[in-house]
Tab-separated table of C-alpha atoms in Angstrom:
chain	number	residue	atom	x	y	z
A	1	ALA	CA	0.047	0.004	0.029
A	2	ARG	CA	1.106	3.497	-0.790
A	3	CYS	CA	1.073	4.565	2.940
A	4	GLN	CA	3.519	1.795	3.805
A	5	CYS	CA	6.203	3.538	1.677
A	6	LYS	CA	5.881	6.847	3.514
A	7	LEU	CA	8.858	6.633	5.771
A	8	ASP	CA	11.492	9.040	6.984
A	9	PRO	CA	14.475	8.588	4.539
A	10	ARG	CA	16.827	7.740	7.409
A	11	GLU	CA	14.558	4.730	8.252
A	12	ARG	CA	14.836	3.078	4.799
A	13	LYS	CA	16.259	-0.321	4.759
A	14	ASN	CA	17.759	-1.417	1.412
A	15	CYS	CA	15.637	-3.850	-0.516
A	16	GLY	CA	17.447	-3.915	-3.891
A	17	PHE	CA	20.651	-3.835	-5.619
A	18	PRO	CA	22.613	-0.963	-7.293
A	19	GLY	CA	20.801	-0.046	-10.524
A	20	ILE	CA	17.500	-1.895	-9.727
A	21	SER	CA	14.641	-0.429	-11.830
A	22	PRO	CA	11.460	0.801	-10.233
A	23	LEU	CA	9.590	-2.211	-11.852
A	24	GLU	CA	12.033	-4.865	-10.424
A	25	CYS	CA	11.834	-3.186	-7.117
A	26	ARG	CA	8.049	-3.186	-6.919
A	27	LYS	CA	7.856	-6.743	-8.144
A	28	ALA	CA	9.960	-7.710	-5.096
A	29	GLY	CA	7.337	-6.020	-2.868
A	30	CYS	CA	9.451	-3.001	-2.088
A	31	CYS	CA	9.094	0.709	-2.349
A	32	PHE	CA	10.924	2.917	-4.924
A	33	ASN	CA	11.578	6.513	-4.467
A	34	THR	CA	14.532	8.495	-5.955
A	35	SER	CA	13.753	11.950	-4.440
A	36	VAL	CA	16.281	11.772	-1.626
A	37	PRO	CA	19.972	11.252	-2.605
A	38	GLY	CA	22.292	9.217	-0.341
A	39	VAL	CA	19.604	6.734	0.991
A	40	PRO	CA	18.249	3.516	-0.549
A	41	TRP	CA	15.849	4.257	-3.383
A	42	CYS	CA	14.501	0.672	-3.357
A	43	PHE	CA	13.560	0.058	0.273
A	44	ALA	CA	11.399	-2.130	2.550
A	45	PRO	CA	7.927	-0.850	3.270
A	46	LYS	CA	6.581	-0.397	6.848
A	47	ALA	CA	4.983	-3.448	8.301
A	48	LYS	CA	1.178	-3.546	7.855
A	49	LYS	CA	-0.703	-2.770	11.003
A	50	VAL	CA	-3.396	-5.319	11.752
A	51	GLU	CA	-6.061	-5.640	14.394
A	52	LYS	CA	-8.212	-8.412	15.660
A	53	VAL	CA	-11.962	-7.669	15.620
A	54	CYS	CA	-15.053	-9.560	16.428
A	55	PRO	CA	-17.289	-9.882	13.319
A	56	ASN	CA	-20.478	-7.958	13.518
A	57	ASP	CA	-22.333	-10.130	11.064
A	58	PRO	CA	-23.685	-13.153	13.211
A	59	HIS	CA	-23.673	-15.246	10.008
A	60	ALA	CA	-19.899	-14.561	9.399
A	61	ARG	CA	-18.961	-16.218	12.749
A	62	ILE	CA	-16.696	-19.297	12.614
A	63	ASN	CA	-17.351	-21.604	15.663
A	64	CYS	CA	-14.516	-21.570	18.352
A	65	GLY	CA	-16.352	-23.376	21.018
A	66	PHE	CA	-18.940	-26.040	21.875
A	67	PRO	CA	-22.544	-26.123	22.863
A	68	GLY	CA	-22.907	-24.559	26.391
A	69	ILE	CA	-19.509	-22.936	26.469
A	70	THR	CA	-19.382	-20.081	28.998
A	71	ALA	CA	-18.111	-16.501	28.130
A	72	LYS	CA	-15.117	-17.142	30.401
A	73	GLN	CA	-14.154	-20.568	28.820
A	74	CYS	CA	-14.534	-18.824	25.374
A	75	GLU	CA	-12.325	-15.894	26.228
A	76	ARG	CA	-9.645	-18.158	27.736
A	77	LYS	CA	-9.381	-19.807	24.290
A	78	GLY	CA	-8.795	-16.214	22.910
A	79	CYS	CA	-12.200	-15.958	21.031
A	80	CYS	CA	-15.151	-13.700	20.891
A	81	PHE	CA	-18.360	-14.358	22.899
A	82	ARG	CA	-21.802	-12.908	22.223
A	83	ALA	CA	-24.839	-14.846	23.451
A	84	HIS	CA	-27.207	-13.729	20.721
A	85	PRO	CA	-28.815	-14.301	18.335
A	86	ALA	CA	-29.991	-17.975	18.481
A	87	ASP	CA	-28.853	-20.556	15.904
A	88	VAL	CA	-25.316	-18.998	15.369
A	89	PRO	CA	-22.119	-19.763	17.315
A	90	TRP	CA	-21.837	-17.720	20.446
A	91	CYS	CA	-18.061	-18.441	20.812
A	92	PHE	CA	-16.355	-17.501	17.527
A	93	TYR	CA	-12.892	-16.524	16.097
A	94	HIS	CA	-11.731	-12.994	15.560
A	95	ARG	CA	-11.152	-11.580	12.194
A	96	VAL	CA	-7.904	-9.956	11.350
A	97	VAL	CA	-8.230	-6.596	9.525
A	98	GLU	CA	-5.553	-4.197	8.188
A	99	GLU	CA	-5.782	-0.652	9.805
């Protein structure tokens, strides 16, 4: 993503070789920017920020528990717990989303 390439030039970590083209650099999953001399032009992007969220759509839930599981048991497993609506898992896995 474009925002992952917005780093302070002093933080750039080389991701290519001398003379690498912009296309070769991007194909390698790296950022390319020639605007600052004396720092790598092909450089590693910032790591993606991810967050665990409990899905809002009850039908998107993936079961993480068993019938009759308590909220405490579910949370000990590291899962989400919502005791509603009926006929969907109440203990279910998080979704990982990029920020």
